[in-house]
């Protein structure tokens, strides 16, 4: 387009003003960064979902096979769970003889790729609690500069801890992220101890038990999806009330809701014949 | 819940069967399927009635909505109910969202995920408005949709970012999830999405209604324009972890707008709320003042919330104040220099723009090649903000000569340099000159 056309309809008057404007010095407007269309994504809250997975020798075979498969399939299904509100990340901690993170830091759910786990060794769950406690800190895994939701912590095990978990759990219990976190646990097979798991989650409602491959897959899915949905969103606290809410009433409301929803889903799950503990 | 299976047929209330083709998505109240019915594809929302407090009343309400019909074309409204199964489960059919529309969530994210059906791998595709016109038109459409809804005596109840689809090229809007819409005052147990809910709903002292809709609407508008949360600033970020009690505090009991002029405790934080900081500088004062009002006095006094018609006027003005300079800079006139009352100047290239003063508005509309005005802007009795009534074009035979083209169905009168008024029939044009005066009938405009 020529200069002529560039000028506006009221061309005559404009001419002299162009000249005047060129000499005017200070420009009050930063014209390099004022495009109303060039926005970045809205600021989001962050949520880390921790999976604590028992990789001791007893998990070998069908249990590990089911677990690996369901996790591989599950993650793409919940990729959009954060919608426009939450940036969801995943961190996987495995415990056998050694305690190991699948990746060195939490990875965004949109980019996360499951790396298949192998089972070997004993059940050092206490060590896992210690490691989790160390990483659940603003200086480590929970270092988002923006707001965070309390993390989701999902423990899966098929046995009783071989180490002294009590001391480690007591220490973990003083971690505020753990305190406010959404905790759930899945016991696999006969050896897993639901009472011990309830110590970890803080309530029996958020502990479930799988005795077969079908149940294992279904329960992992239910817990992961439900906890990711509840954990990644603000909660409607006032659905059923007709009075001014106070802070005590809403305390741990998400954890309670998680317990309810897990229990509701469990009643819809049927029992299957072939258990993990037969035919080994 | 009782889920439907692919291939299953669902009986419709007034006969015929809808065949389930695939799952589209699922939400808190149920699952949406694509179905085939009467030779056409539809969306079927199928309810998880176990989660409902009163499924019978809910169904009756949808039935009422179907017979009332949508308040305007901008709603993906329930069309047909299915029969109720013995166990009480049911659903309804609505039209499918056209492919040309993106979800508001994806717009806020600035991308959508496109999944390769074979590998399951996802790639990010950008989603953004392609023009400022499209963006401001989308805002006007959203406001207008809720104005029509509230005029029909109904409230949406759980207004949030999941409730809209938008065409980023045209600004067309489709309001979805219309199943909780109910006569004002009625409520079927939906609370809403925190962050969008009015503070009195968060606190538990009110149920959703038309006034709480107005608060949620202001949040939606703020998110669309400023790309951030109006209540999330320094005060909230200090909490680090957003627990249930901190949400109750920051969105209910002690909600403070990030740009509250009287309370600076919750300003946006650089590095986290950069969008809000940037855009707050760009928008003109009349827009910012309306948000300040919505999120300060509007927090405690629902009756002082901005009414939809007011929003509509403000955004129509905003749209008419866009300047698209040939140097590539497109922005609101508030971001252009103003050498005198009649002239705007591009701070980047120095180009000058004249402006038109309409007899029914206090502000001037800048003129540039391609700018348009709409029916409602030249006819006070018209509510049509979509039909272009006039456009500034270049004369095809005389390059460089600009003029208005009458694209309306009315004959205008324009004053020419010889001092006489001439009839400008639909489809005709006339040159722009310094002394130009236009008589649109009920509204007049002048360049001076």
Short mmCIF file of C-alpha atoms in Angstrom, two decimals, chain B residues 79-256:
data_model
loop_
_atom_site.label_atom_id
_atom_site.label_comp_id
_atom_site.label_asym_id
_atom_site.label_seq_id
_atom_site.Cartn_x
_atom_site.Cartn_y
_atom_site.Cartn_z
CA UNK B 79 -34.31 -30.46 21.53
CA UNK B 80 -35.83 -33.85 22.37
CA UNK B 81 -36.10 -35.93 25.52
CA UNK B 82 -35.55 -39.66 25.55
CA UNK B 83 -38.03 -41.97 27.21
CA UNK B 84 -37.40 -42.53 30.87
CA UNK B 85 -36.02 -46.01 31.61
CA UNK B 86 -37.49 -48.11 34.36
CA UNK B 87 -34.60 -47.20 36.62
CA UNK B 88 -35.27 -43.49 36.00
CA UNK B 89 -32.34 -42.81 33.70
CA UNK B 90 -32.88 -40.50 30.75
CA UNK B 91 -31.20 -38.03 28.46
CA UNK B 92 -31.89 -35.40 25.84
CA UNK B 93 -30.79 -34.61 22.31
CA UNK B 94 -29.23 -31.36 21.19
CA UNK B 95 -27.48 -30.26 18.04
CA UNK B 96 -23.81 -31.09 17.65
CA UNK B 97 -21.26 -28.34 18.00
CA UNK B 98 -19.97 -27.40 14.54
CA UNK B 99 -16.26 -28.12 13.94
CA UNK B 100 -15.56 -24.43 13.36
CA UNK B 101 -16.12 -23.71 17.06
CA UNK B 102 -13.49 -24.10 19.77
CA UNK B 103 -14.14 -24.46 23.47
CA UNK B 104 -13.58 -21.46 25.70
CA UNK B 105 -11.23 -23.64 27.78
CA UNK B 106 -8.99 -24.14 24.74
CA UNK B 107 -9.05 -20.39 24.05
CA UNK B 108 -7.93 -19.71 27.62
CA UNK B 109 -5.23 -22.36 27.27
CA UNK B 110 -4.27 -20.84 23.87
CA UNK B 111 -4.01 -24.35 22.40
CA UNK B 112 -5.89 -27.57 21.97
CA UNK B 113 -4.59 -31.10 21.92
CA UNK B 114 -5.01 -32.99 18.74
CA UNK B 115 -4.63 -36.71 19.29
CA UNK B 116 -3.39 -39.06 16.60
CA UNK B 117 -5.92 -41.92 16.71
CA UNK B 118 -3.26 -44.49 15.83
CA UNK B 119 -0.43 -43.68 18.18
CA UNK B 120 -2.40 -41.84 20.85
CA UNK B 121 0.23 -39.12 20.78
CA UNK B 122 -1.01 -35.60 21.12
CA UNK B 123 0.19 -32.44 19.47
CA UNK B 124 -0.66 -28.90 20.48
CA UNK B 125 -2.54 -26.73 18.01
CA UNK B 126 -2.79 -23.01 18.70
CA UNK B 127 -6.26 -21.61 19.41
CA UNK B 128 -6.50 -17.84 19.33
CA UNK B 129 -8.75 -15.14 17.97
CA UNK B 130 -7.70 -14.21 14.46
CA UNK B 131 -8.80 -10.60 14.80
CA UNK B 132 -9.73 -8.04 17.40
CA UNK B 133 -13.10 -7.80 15.70
CA UNK B 134 -13.70 -11.49 16.29
CA UNK B 135 -12.71 -11.20 19.93
CA UNK B 136 -14.87 -8.17 20.70
CA UNK B 137 -17.75 -9.66 18.74
CA UNK B 138 -17.46 -12.83 20.82
CA UNK B 139 -17.69 -10.75 23.99
CA UNK B 140 -20.77 -8.95 22.67
CA UNK B 141 -22.32 -12.29 21.71
CA UNK B 142 -21.76 -13.76 25.16
CA UNK B 143 -23.27 -10.74 26.86
CA UNK B 144 -26.19 -10.69 24.46
CA UNK B 145 -26.90 -14.39 24.97
CA UNK B 146 -27.21 -13.88 28.71
CA UNK B 147 -29.29 -10.77 28.22
CA UNK B 148 -31.75 -12.81 26.14
CA UNK B 149 -31.73 -15.61 28.69
CA UNK B 150 -32.41 -13.30 31.60
CA UNK B 151 -35.11 -11.50 29.62
CA UNK B 152 -36.78 -14.88 29.27
CA UNK B 153 -36.88 -14.99 33.09
CA UNK B 154 -34.32 -17.76 33.38
CA UNK B 155 -30.91 -18.15 34.93
CA UNK B 156 -28.00 -20.29 33.79
CA UNK B 157 -26.87 -21.17 37.32
CA UNK B 158 -23.43 -22.65 36.76
CA UNK B 159 -21.88 -20.21 34.30
CA UNK B 160 -18.19 -21.02 33.75
CA UNK B 161 -15.52 -21.45 31.09
CA UNK B 162 -16.88 -24.87 30.14
CA UNK B 163 -20.15 -23.35 28.95
CA UNK B 164 -19.17 -21.81 25.63
CA UNK B 165 -17.94 -22.62 22.19
CA UNK B 166 -16.54 -19.77 20.14
CA UNK B 167 -15.62 -19.34 16.50
CA UNK B 168 -12.27 -17.56 16.72
CA UNK B 169 -12.57 -16.21 13.15
CA UNK B 170 -16.01 -14.64 13.45
CA UNK B 171 -16.69 -14.28 17.17
CA UNK B 172 -19.85 -16.37 16.91
CA UNK B 173 -20.77 -17.96 20.24
CA UNK B 174 -22.65 -21.09 21.21
CA UNK B 175 -23.75 -21.47 24.81
CA UNK B 176 -23.81 -25.14 25.77
CA UNK B 177 -24.71 -27.16 28.87
CA UNK B 178 -28.12 -25.53 28.93
CA UNK B 179 -29.69 -28.25 31.05
CA UNK B 180 -29.37 -26.45 34.37
CA UNK B 181 -31.09 -23.37 33.03
CA UNK B 182 -34.18 -22.81 35.09
CA UNK B 183 -36.71 -20.09 35.87
CA UNK B 184 -35.05 -17.50 38.08
CA UNK B 185 -35.31 -18.57 41.70
CA UNK B 186 -35.44 -22.30 40.95
CA UNK B 187 -32.42 -24.45 41.61
CA UNK B 188 -31.75 -28.11 41.02
CA UNK B 189 -28.79 -28.40 43.29
CA UNK B 190 -26.02 -27.16 41.05
CA UNK B 191 -23.62 -24.86 42.87
CA UNK B 192 -21.28 -23.84 40.09
CA UNK B 193 -17.58 -23.75 39.50
CA UNK B 194 -15.46 -22.00 42.12
CA UNK B 195 -13.71 -18.96 40.74
CA UNK B 196 -16.84 -18.28 38.68
CA UNK B 197 -19.36 -18.54 41.49
CA UNK B 198 -20.58 -15.36 43.13
CA UNK B 199 -19.05 -14.91 46.60
CA UNK B 200 -22.42 -15.31 48.30
CA UNK B 201 -22.82 -18.73 46.64
CA UNK B 202 -19.29 -19.78 47.70
CA UNK B 203 -20.11 -18.75 51.25
CA UNK B 204 -23.28 -20.82 51.26
CA UNK B 205 -25.68 -17.94 51.87
CA UNK B 206 -27.30 -17.80 48.41
CA UNK B 207 -28.37 -20.15 45.67
CA UNK B 208 -27.60 -19.41 42.00
CA UNK B 209 -29.98 -16.91 40.39
CA UNK B 210 -29.97 -14.12 37.82
CA UNK B 211 -27.88 -11.86 40.08
CA UNK B 212 -25.25 -14.52 40.71
CA UNK B 213 -25.22 -15.18 36.95
CA UNK B 214 -24.21 -11.53 36.51
CA UNK B 215 -21.21 -12.01 38.76
CA UNK B 216 -20.18 -15.17 36.89
CA UNK B 217 -20.65 -13.35 33.59
CA UNK B 218 -18.26 -10.62 34.74
CA UNK B 219 -15.69 -13.34 35.59
CA UNK B 220 -16.11 -14.93 32.16
CA UNK B 221 -15.66 -11.55 30.46
CA UNK B 222 -12.63 -10.72 32.59
CA UNK B 223 -11.04 -14.07 31.78
CA UNK B 224 -11.67 -13.62 28.07
CA UNK B 225 -10.22 -10.11 27.90
CA UNK B 226 -7.57 -10.10 30.64
CA UNK B 227 -6.70 -13.79 30.57
CA UNK B 228 -6.47 -14.28 34.27
CA UNK B 229 -8.46 -14.65 37.46
CA UNK B 230 -9.95 -11.39 38.80
CA UNK B 231 -9.48 -12.50 42.41
CA UNK B 232 -6.08 -14.20 42.21
CA UNK B 233 -3.28 -11.85 43.15
CA UNK B 234 -0.57 -11.44 45.75
CA UNK B 235 -2.87 -12.11 48.70
CA UNK B 236 -3.93 -15.46 47.28
CA UNK B 237 -0.52 -16.54 45.97
CA UNK B 238 0.94 -15.99 49.46
CA UNK B 239 -1.07 -18.98 50.61
CA UNK B 240 1.08 -21.19 48.32
CA UNK B 241 -1.31 -24.10 48.66
CA UNK B 242 -4.92 -23.48 47.79
CA UNK B 243 -6.76 -25.51 50.40
CA UNK B 244 -10.52 -25.62 50.81
CA UNK B 245 -10.42 -23.00 53.55
CA UNK B 246 -8.23 -20.65 51.53
CA UNK B 247 -10.70 -20.91 48.65
CA UNK B 248 -13.57 -20.08 50.96
CA UNK B 249 -11.59 -17.07 52.10
CA UNK B 250 -10.29 -15.74 48.78
CA UNK B 251 -13.40 -16.41 46.67
CA UNK B 252 -16.06 -16.01 49.33
CA UNK B 253 -15.54 -14.30 52.66
CA UNK B 254 -12.69 -12.00 51.71
CA UNK B 255 -12.59 -11.77 47.93
CA UNK B 256 -10.47 -8.79 46.80
#
